[in-house]
GROMACS .gro file of C-alpha atoms in nm:
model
  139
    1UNK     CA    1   1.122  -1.725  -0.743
    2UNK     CA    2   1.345  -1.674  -1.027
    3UNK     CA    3   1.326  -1.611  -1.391
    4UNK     CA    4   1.269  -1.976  -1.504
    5UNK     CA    5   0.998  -1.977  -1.194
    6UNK     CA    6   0.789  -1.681  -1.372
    7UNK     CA    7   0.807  -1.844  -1.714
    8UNK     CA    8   0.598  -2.106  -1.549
    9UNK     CA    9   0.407  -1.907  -1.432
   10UNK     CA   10   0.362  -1.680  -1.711
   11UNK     CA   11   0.278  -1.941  -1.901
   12UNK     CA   12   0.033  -2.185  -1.691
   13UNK     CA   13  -0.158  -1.803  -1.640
   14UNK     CA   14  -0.174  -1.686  -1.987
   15UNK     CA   15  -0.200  -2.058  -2.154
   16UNK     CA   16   0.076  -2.039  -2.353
   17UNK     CA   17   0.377  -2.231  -2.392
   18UNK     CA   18   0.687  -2.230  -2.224
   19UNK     CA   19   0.862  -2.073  -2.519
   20UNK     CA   20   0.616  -1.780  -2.622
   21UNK     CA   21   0.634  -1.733  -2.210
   22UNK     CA   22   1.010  -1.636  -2.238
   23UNK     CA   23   0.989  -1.453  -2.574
   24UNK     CA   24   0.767  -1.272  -2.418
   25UNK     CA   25   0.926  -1.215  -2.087
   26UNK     CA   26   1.272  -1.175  -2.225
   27UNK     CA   27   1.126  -0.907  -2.518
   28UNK     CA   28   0.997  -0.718  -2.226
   29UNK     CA   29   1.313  -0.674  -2.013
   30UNK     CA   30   1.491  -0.594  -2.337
   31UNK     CA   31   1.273  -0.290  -2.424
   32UNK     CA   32   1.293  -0.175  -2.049
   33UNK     CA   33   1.688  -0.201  -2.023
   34UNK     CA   34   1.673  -0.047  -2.386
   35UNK     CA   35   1.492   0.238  -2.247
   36UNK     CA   36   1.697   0.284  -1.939
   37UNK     CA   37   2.040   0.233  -2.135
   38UNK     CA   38   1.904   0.540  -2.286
   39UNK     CA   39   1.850   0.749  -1.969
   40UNK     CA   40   1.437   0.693  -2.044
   41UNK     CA   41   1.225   0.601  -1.743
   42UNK     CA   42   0.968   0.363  -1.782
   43UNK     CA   43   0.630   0.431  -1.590
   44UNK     CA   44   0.366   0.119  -1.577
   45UNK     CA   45   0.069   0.320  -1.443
   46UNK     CA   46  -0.040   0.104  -1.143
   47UNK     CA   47   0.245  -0.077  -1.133
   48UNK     CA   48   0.540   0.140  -1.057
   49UNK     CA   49   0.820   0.310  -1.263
   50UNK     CA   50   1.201   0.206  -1.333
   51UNK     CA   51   1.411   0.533  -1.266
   52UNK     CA   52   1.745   0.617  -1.396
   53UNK     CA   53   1.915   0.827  -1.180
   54UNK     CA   54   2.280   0.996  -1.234
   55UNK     CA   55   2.561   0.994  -0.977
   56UNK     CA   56   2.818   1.283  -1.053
   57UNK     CA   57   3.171   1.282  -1.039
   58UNK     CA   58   3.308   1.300  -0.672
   59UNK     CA   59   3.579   1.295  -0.424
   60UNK     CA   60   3.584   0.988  -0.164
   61UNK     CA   61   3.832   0.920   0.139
   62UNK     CA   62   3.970   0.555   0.139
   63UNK     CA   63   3.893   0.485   0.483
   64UNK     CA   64   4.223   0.222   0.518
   65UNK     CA   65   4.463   0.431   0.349
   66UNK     CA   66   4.282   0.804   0.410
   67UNK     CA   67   4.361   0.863   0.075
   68UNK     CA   68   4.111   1.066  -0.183
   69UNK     CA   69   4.026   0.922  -0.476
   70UNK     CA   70   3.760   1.051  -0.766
   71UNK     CA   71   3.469   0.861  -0.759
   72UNK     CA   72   3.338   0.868  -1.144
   73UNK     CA   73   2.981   0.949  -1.259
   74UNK     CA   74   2.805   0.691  -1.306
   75UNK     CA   75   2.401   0.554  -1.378
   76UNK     CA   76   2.193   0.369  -1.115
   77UNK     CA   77   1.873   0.217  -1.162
   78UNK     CA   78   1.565   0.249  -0.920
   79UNK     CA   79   1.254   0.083  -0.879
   80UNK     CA   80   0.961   0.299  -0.728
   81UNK     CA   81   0.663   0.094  -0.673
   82UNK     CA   82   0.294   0.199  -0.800
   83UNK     CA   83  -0.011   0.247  -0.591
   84UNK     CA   84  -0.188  -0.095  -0.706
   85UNK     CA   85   0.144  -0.295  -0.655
   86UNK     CA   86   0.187  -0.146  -0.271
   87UNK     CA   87  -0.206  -0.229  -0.168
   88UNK     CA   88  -0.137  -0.567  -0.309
   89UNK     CA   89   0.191  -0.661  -0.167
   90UNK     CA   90   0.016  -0.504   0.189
   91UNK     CA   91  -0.335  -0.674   0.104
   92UNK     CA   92  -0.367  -0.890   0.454
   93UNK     CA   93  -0.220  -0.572   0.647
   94UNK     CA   94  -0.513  -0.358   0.462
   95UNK     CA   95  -0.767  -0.601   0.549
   96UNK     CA   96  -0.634  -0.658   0.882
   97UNK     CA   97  -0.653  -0.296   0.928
   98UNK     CA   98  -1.018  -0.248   0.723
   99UNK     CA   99  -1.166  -0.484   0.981
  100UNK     CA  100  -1.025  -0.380   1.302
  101UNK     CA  101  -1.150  -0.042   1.169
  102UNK     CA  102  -1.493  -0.202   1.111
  103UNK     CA  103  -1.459  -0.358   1.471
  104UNK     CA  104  -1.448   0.000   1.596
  105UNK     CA  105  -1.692   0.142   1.440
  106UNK     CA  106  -1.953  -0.136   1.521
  107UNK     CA  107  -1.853  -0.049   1.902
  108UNK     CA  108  -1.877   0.284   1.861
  109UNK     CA  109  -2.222   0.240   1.712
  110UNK     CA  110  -2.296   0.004   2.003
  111UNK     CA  111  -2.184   0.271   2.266
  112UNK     CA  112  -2.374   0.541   2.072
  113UNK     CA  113  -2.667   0.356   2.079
  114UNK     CA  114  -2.643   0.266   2.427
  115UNK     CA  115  -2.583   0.662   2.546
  116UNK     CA  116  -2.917   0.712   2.327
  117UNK     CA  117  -3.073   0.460   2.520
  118UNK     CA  118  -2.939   0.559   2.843
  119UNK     CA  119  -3.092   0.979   2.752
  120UNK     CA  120  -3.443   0.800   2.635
  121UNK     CA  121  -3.449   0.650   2.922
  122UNK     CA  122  -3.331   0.943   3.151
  123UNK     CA  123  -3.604   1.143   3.003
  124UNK     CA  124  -3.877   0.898   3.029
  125UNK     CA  125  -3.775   0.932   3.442
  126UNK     CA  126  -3.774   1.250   3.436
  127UNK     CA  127  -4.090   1.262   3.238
  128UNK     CA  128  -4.203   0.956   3.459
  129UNK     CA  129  -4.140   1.205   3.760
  130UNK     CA  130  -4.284   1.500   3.688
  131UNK     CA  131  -4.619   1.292   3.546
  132UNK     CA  132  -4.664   1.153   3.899
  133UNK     CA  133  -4.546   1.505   4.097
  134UNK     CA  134  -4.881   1.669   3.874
  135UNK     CA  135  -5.103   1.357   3.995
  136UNK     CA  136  -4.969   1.372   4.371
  137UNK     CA  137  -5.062   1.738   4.328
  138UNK     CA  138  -5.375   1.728   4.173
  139UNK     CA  139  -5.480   1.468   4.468
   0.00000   0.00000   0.00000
């Protein structure tokens, strides 16, 4: 997708036009690279947060030549992304994982429930057994 692709999209979602779609979109990115020109971070709770970071001055080695050579300080950008964004981008691997979790636990209920049965069951024997040991005695 690219930037003409979310216009489109922006604006078949909202019900806008085309036009209002870009004003809209390019106003945003604006005010963000506004902000980060500035050394501001922006944080869209949910979302995620655009980080400027700074780089200082350094010393590098040329690998070809093995000469050093200063490295200025400069500004990178960085994208972190929120805890909404990350279960949506992962929403089939969540599900995937929600129901083989559920699978478990129904099987784990199953076998539970069978043990229970199994120890009802043992005690009615032994119950069973000890009812007809007091008749064979009583005879």
């Amino acid at each position: 997708m690219n930037k003409d692709d979310l216009i489109i999209q922006i604006a078949q979602d909202q019900k806008i036009t085309k036009t209002d779609a870009q004003y809209m979109l390019e106003a945003s990115l604006k005010g963000i690279t506004n902000l980060m020109k500035n050394g501001q971070n922006l944080t869209l709770v949910g979302f995620g947060s655009f980080i400027v970071w700074n780089r200082e001055v350094r010393e590098a080695r040329n690998p070809n030549t093995q000469e050093t050579v200063t490295v200025p300080e400069k500004n990178y950008v960085s994208f972190r992304a929120g805890e909404k964004l990350r279960e949506a981008v992962n929403f089939k691997k969540a599900l995937s994982a929600a129901k083989k979790k559920k699978i478990v636990k129904n099987k784990l209920k199953n076998i539970s429930a069978t043990i229970k049965i199994h120890k009802v069951s043992s005690a009615a024997k032994v119950s069973l057994k000890s009812l007809e040991k007091k008749k064979s005695k009583k005879s």
